[in-house]
Coordinates of C-alpha atoms in Angstrom, one line a residue:
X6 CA 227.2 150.5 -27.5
X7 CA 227.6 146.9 -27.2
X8 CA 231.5 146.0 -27.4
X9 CA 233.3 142.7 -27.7
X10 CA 237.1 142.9 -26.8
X11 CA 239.3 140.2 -28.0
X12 CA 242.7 139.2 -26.3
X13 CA 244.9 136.1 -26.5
X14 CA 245.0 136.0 -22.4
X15 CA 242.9 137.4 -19.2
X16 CA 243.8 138.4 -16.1
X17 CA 244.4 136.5 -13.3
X18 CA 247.2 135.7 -16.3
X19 CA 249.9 138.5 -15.7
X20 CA 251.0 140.0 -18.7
X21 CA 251.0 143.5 -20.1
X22 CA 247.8 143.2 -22.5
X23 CA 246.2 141.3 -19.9
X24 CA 246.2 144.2 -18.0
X25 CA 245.4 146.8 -20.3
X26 CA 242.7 144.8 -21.6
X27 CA 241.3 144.8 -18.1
X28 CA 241.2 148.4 -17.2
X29 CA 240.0 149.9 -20.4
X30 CA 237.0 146.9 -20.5
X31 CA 236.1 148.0 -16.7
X32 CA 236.2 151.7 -17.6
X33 CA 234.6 151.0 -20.8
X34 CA 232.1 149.5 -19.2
X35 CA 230.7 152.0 -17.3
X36 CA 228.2 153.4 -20.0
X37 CA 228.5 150.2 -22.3
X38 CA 228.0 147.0 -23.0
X39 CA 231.1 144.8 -22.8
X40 CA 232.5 141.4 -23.6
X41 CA 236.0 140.2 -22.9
X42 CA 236.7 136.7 -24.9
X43 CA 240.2 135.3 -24.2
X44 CA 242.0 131.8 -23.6
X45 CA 242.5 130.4 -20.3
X46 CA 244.1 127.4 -18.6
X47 CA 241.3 124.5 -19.2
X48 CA 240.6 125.0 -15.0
X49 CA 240.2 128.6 -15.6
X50 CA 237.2 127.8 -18.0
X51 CA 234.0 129.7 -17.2
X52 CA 231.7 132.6 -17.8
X53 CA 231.7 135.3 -15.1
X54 CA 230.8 138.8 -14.3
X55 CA 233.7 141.3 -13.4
X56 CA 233.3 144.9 -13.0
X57 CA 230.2 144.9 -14.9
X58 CA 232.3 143.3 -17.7
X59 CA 231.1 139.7 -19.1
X60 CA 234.2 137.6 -19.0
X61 CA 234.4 134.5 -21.6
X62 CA 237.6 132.4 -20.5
X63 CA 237.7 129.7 -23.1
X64 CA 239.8 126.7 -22.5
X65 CA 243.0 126.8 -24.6
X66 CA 246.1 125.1 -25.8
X67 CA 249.3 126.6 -25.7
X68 CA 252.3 124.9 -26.5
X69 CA 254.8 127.7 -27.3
X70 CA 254.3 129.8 -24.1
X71 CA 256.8 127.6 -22.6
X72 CA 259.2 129.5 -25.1
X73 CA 258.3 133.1 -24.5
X74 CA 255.8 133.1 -27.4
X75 CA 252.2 133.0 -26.0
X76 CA 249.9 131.7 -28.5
X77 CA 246.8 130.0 -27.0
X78 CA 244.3 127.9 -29.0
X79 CA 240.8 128.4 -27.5
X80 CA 238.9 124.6 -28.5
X81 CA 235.8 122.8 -26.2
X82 CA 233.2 124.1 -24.3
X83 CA 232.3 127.9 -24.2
X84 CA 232.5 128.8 -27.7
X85 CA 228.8 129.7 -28.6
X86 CA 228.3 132.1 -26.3
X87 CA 231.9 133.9 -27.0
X88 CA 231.1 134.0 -30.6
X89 CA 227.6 135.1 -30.4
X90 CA 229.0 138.2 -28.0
X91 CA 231.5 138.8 -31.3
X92 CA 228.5 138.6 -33.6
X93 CA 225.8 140.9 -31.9
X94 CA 228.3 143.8 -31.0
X95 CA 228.2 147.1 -32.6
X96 CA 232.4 147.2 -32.6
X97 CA 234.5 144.5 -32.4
X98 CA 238.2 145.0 -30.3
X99 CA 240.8 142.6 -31.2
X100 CA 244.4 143.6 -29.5
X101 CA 246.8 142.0 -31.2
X102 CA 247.2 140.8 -35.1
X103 CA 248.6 137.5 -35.0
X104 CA 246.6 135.4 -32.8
X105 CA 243.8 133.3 -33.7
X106 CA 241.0 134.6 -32.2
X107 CA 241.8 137.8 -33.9
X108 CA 241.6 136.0 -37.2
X109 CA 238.1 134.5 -36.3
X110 CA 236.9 137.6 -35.2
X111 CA 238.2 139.5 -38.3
X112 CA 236.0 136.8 -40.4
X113 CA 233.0 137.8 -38.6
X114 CA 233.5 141.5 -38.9
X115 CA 234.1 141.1 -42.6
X116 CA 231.0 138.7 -42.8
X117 CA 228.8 140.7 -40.9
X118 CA 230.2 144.4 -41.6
X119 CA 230.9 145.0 -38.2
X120 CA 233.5 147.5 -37.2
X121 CA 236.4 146.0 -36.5
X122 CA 239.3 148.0 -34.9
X123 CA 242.4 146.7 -34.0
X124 CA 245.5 147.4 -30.9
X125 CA 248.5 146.2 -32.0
X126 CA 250.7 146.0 -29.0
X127 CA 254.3 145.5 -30.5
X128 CA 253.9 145.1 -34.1
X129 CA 257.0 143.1 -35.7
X130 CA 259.5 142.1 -33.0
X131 CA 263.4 142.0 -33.3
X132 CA 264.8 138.7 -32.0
X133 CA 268.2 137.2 -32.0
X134 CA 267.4 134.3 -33.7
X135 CA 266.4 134.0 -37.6
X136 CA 264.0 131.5 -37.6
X137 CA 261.9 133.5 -35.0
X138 CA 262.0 136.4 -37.2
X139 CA 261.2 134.4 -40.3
X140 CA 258.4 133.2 -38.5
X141 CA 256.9 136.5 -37.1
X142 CA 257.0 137.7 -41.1
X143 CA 255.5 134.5 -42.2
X144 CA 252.5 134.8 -39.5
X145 CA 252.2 138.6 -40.4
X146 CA 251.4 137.6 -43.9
X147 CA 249.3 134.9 -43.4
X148 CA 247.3 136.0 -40.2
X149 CA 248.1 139.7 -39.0
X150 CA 247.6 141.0 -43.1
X151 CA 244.5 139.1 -43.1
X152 CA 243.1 141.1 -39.3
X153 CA 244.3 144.6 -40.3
X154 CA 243.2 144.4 -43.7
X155 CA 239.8 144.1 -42.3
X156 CA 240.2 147.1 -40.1
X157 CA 238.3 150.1 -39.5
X158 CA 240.9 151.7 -37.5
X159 CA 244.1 150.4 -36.4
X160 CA 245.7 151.9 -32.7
X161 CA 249.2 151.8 -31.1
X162 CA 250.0 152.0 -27.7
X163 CA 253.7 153.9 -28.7
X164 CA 255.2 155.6 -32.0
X165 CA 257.4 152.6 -33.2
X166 CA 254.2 150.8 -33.5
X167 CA 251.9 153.0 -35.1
X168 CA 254.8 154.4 -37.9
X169 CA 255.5 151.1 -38.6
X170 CA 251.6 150.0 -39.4
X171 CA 251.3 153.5 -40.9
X172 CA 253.8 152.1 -43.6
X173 CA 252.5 148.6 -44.1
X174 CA 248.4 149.7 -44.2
X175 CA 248.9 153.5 -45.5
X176 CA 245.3 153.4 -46.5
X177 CA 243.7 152.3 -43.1
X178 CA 243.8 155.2 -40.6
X179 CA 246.0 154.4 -37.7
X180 CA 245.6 156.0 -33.8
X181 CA 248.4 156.3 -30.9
X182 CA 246.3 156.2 -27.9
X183 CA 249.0 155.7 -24.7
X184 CA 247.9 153.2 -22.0
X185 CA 246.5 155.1 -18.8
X186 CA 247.4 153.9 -15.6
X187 CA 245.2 153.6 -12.5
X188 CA 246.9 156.1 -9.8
X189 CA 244.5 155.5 -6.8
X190 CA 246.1 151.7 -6.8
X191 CA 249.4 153.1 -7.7
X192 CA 250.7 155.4 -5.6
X193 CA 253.2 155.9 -3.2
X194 CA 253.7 154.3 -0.1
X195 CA 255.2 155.6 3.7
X196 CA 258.1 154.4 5.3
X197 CA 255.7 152.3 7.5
X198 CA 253.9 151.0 4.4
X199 CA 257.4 150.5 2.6
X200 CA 258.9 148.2 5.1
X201 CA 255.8 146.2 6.6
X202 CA 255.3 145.2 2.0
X203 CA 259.2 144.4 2.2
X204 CA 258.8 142.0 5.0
X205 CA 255.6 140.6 3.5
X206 CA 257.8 139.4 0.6
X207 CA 260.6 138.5 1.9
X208 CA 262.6 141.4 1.0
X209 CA 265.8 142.9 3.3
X210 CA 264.7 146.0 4.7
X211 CA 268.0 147.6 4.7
X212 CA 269.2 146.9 1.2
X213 CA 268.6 149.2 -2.2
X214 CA 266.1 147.3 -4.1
X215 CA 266.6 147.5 -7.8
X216 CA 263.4 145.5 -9.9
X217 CA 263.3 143.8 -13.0
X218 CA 259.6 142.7 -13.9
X219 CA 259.2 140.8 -17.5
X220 CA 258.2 137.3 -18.7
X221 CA 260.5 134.6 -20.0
X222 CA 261.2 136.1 -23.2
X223 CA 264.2 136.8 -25.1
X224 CA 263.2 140.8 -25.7
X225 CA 262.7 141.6 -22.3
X226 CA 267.0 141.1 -22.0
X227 CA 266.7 139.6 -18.7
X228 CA 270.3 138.2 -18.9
X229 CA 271.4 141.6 -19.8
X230 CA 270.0 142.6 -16.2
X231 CA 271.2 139.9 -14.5
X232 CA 275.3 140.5 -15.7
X233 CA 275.3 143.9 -14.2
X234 CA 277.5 143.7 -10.7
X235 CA 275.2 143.6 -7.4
X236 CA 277.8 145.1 -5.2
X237 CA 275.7 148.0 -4.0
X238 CA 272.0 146.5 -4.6
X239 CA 270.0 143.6 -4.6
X240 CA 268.0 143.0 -7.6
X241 CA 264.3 141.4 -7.5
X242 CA 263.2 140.0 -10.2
X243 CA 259.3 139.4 -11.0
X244 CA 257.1 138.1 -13.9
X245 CA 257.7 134.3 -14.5
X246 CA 259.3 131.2 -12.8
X247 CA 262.7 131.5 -13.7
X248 CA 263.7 130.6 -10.2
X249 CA 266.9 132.4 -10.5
X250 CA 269.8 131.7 -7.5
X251 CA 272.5 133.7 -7.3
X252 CA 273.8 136.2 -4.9
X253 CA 271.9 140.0 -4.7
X254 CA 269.1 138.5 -7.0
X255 CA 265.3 138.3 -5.2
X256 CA 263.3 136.2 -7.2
X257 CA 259.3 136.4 -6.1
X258 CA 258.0 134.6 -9.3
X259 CA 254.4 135.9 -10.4
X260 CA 252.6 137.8 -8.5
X261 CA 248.6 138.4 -9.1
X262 CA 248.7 141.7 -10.4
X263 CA 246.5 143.0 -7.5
X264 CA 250.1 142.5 -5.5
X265 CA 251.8 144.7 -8.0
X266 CA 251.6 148.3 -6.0
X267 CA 252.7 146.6 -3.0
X268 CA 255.9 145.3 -4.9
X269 CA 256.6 148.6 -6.8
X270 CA 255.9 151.1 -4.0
X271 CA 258.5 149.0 -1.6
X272 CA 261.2 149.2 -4.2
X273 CA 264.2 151.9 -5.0
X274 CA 264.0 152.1 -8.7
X275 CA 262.6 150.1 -11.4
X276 CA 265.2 148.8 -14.4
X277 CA 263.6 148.0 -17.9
X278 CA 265.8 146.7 -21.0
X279 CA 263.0 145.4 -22.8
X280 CA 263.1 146.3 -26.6
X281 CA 260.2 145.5 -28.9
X282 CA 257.7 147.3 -26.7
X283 CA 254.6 149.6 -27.6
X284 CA 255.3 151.6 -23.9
X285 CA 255.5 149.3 -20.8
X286 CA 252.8 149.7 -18.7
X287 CA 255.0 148.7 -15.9
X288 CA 257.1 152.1 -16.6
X289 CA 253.8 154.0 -16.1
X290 CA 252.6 152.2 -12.9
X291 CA 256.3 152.6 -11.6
X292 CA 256.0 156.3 -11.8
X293 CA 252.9 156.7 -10.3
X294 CA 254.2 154.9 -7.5
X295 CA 257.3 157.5 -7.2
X296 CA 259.7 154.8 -8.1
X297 CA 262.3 156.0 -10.0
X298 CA 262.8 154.4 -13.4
X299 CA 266.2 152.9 -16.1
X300 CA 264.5 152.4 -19.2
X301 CA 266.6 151.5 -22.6
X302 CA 265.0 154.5 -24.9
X303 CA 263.0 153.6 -27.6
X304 CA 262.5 156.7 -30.1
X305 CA 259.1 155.3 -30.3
X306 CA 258.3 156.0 -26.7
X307 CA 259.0 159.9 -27.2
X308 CA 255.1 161.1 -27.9
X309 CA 254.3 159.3 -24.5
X310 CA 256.5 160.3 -22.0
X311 CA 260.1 162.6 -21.9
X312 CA 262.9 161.6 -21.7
X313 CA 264.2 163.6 -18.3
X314 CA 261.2 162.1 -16.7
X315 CA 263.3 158.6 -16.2
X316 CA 267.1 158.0 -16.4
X317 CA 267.2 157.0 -20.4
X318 CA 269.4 155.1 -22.0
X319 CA 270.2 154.5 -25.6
X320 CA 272.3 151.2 -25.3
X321 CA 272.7 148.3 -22.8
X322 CA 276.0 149.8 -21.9
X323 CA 274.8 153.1 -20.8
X324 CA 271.9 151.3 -19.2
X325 CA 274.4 149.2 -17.3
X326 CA 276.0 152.4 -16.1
X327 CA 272.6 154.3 -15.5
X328 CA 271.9 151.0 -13.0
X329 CA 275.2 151.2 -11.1
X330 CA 275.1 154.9 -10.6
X331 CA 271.4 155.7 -9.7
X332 CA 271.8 152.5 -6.7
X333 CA 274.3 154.4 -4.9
X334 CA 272.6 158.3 -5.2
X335 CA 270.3 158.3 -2.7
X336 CA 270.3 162.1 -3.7
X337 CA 268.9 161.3 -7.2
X338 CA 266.6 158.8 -6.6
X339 CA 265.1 161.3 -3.9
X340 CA 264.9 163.8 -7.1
X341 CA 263.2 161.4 -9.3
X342 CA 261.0 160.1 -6.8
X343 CA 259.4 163.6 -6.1
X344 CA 259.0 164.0 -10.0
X345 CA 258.1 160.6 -10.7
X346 CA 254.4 160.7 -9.3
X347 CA 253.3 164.0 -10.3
X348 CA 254.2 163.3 -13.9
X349 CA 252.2 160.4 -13.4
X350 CA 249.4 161.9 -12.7
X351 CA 249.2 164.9 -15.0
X352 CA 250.3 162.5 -17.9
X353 CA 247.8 159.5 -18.0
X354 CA 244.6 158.1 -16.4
X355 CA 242.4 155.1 -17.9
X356 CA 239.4 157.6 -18.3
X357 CA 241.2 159.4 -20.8
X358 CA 242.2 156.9 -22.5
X359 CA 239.0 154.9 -22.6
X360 CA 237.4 158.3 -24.2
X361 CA 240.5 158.1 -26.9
X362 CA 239.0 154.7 -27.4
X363 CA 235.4 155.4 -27.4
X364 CA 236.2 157.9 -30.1
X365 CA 237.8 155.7 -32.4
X366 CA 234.9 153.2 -31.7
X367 CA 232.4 156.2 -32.9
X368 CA 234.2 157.4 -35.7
X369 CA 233.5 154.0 -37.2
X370 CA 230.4 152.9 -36.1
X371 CA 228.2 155.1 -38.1
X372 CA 224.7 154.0 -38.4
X373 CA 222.7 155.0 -41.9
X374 CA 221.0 157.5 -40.9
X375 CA 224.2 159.5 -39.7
X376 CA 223.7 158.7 -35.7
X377 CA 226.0 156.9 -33.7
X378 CA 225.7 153.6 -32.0

């Protein structure tokens, strides 16, 4: 089956769909035929070969990233061959509604009746601020109607997600696959291991390390984080240049992603107050490393993991208390380490996920004579 995937960004860009995009293409690609077309920094620009995956990095503009709202513009040189890869495919992955390439390649399935299906990551985002909100609806009507109208299948990562495009396309089927996560790179590491990755970067080997990882955006709550007292841990914080200074807080910037294990294996527990989320991929790869997790609760997440497998927390109160209590139980953390890594394992790998996916794929690409592609 030939398969062209769609996202607004590719790794060596850190971000969570860069990431899932990455794994299920290289797992995909093991029997199949796959393309990845995304937007890159105009350096980035090329055509190349990973994990028997053909990559199309096409130079893009992004102004708004600079806001928290990543929304690239792929333009110049690259964009025959990405669009021919979208033409000749049997199915045709988008992840994400809203962005533009989604939108071209929704034309083309529509044009060409090619199966389109469609991840949608977070669906419609609560922010603080109005206009951002009126915005999201307007680009919903006018872009993200427009892909998942054009739909074969539409998939969620967690239950928020998929209820809430349930409601808005009742007549297009809609799939909750969960994210896998690879546990042969994340996995726990020895005391040995743990304190030779703190030194490498730059963390105080006789401190409790509490980590925050999330881009500069508004729903991740960062400043939420960053209020709770540090009396009895340091906190690290990871995912974008915010070059925070103040007193107990690490900040290590991005990291390539192939640093990631190293960073999450070396910690004591991982906090997350993100809201707005299909599942974080970062809770998954936390567990697998045995690092305990906080996580604000989303109702949604509930068909993906329990609840008593991470300290949950229904407000940013509790979670403020959750934070302060687990950094001084050495006892509990020891608990939730144990746990942590075999629920990791039992729960989720990319290879079943990928199958999840390939099923969808087949269930829509149906070929007259009744075979599959």
């Amino acid at each position: 089956m030939r398969i062209a995937m769609l996202c607004h960004r590719y790794l060596p860009h850190i971000g969570g769909v860069e990431i899932v995009v990455k794994h299920l293409a290289s797992e995909l690609a093991r029997q199949h035929e796959v393309s990845v077309i995304a937007g890159a920094l105009p350096r980035e620009q090329r055509v190349s070969h990973e994990d028997s995956v053909k990559v199309h990095r096409l130079a893009a503009l992004d102004l708004s990233d600079r806001f928290g709202i990543p929304y690239p513009l792929p333009l110049g040189p690259g964009m025959k061959g990405a669009l021919d890869a979208v033409r000749n495919a049997d199915v045709i992955h988008v992840h994400g509604s809203l962005y533009l390439t989604s939108a071209v390649a929704a034309a083309i399935a529509r044009r060409r009746e090619i199966p389109l299906i469609v991840t949608e990551h977070v669906g419609l985002v609560p922010y603080r601020r109005s206009a951002l909100n009126a915005l999201q609806r307007f680009a919903w009507r006018s872009v993200g109607d427009f892909v998942a109208g054009a739909a074969s299948a539409l998939v969620a990562c967690g239950d928020r997600v998929a209820r809430w495009m349930r409601d808005r396309y009742p007549r297009t089927p809609v799939h909750l696959v969960p994210n896998g996560v690879d546990c042969k790179r994340f996995c726990p590491l020895d005391d040995t291991r743990r304190l030779r990755a703190r030194d490498t970067f730059g963390l105080p080997r006789n401190r409790t390390l509490a980590l925050f990882v999330g881009r500069q955006s508004e729903k991740k709550n960062a400043k939420a984080v960053l209020e709770i007292p540090r009396d009895h841990f340091d906190l690290v914080v990871c995912g974008s240049e915010r070059r925070v200074q103040a007193d107990g807080v690490l900040d290590v910037g991005t990291l390539p992603y192939e640093r990631m294990a190293d960073l999450l294996g070396c910690v004591d527990f991982l906090v997350h107050a993100g809201v707005g989320e299909g599942f974080p991929l970062v809770v998954q790869e936390s567990l697998a490393c045995g690092v305990p997790v906080v996580l604000l609760w989303d109702p949604g997440y509930a068909p993906v993991i329990d609840r008593d497998a991470i300290r949950a927390c229904d407000t940013l109160e509790q979670f403020r208390a959750e934070v302060l209590s687990l950094a001084v139980d050495h006892g509990a953390r020891e608990k939730l380490r144990r746990m942590s890594r075999d629920y990791a394992e039992r729960r989720w790998s990319w290879t079943a996920t990928a199958a999840e996916y390939l099923r969808v794929y087949q269930s829509a690409v149906v070929q007259p004579d009744g075979a599959i592609a």
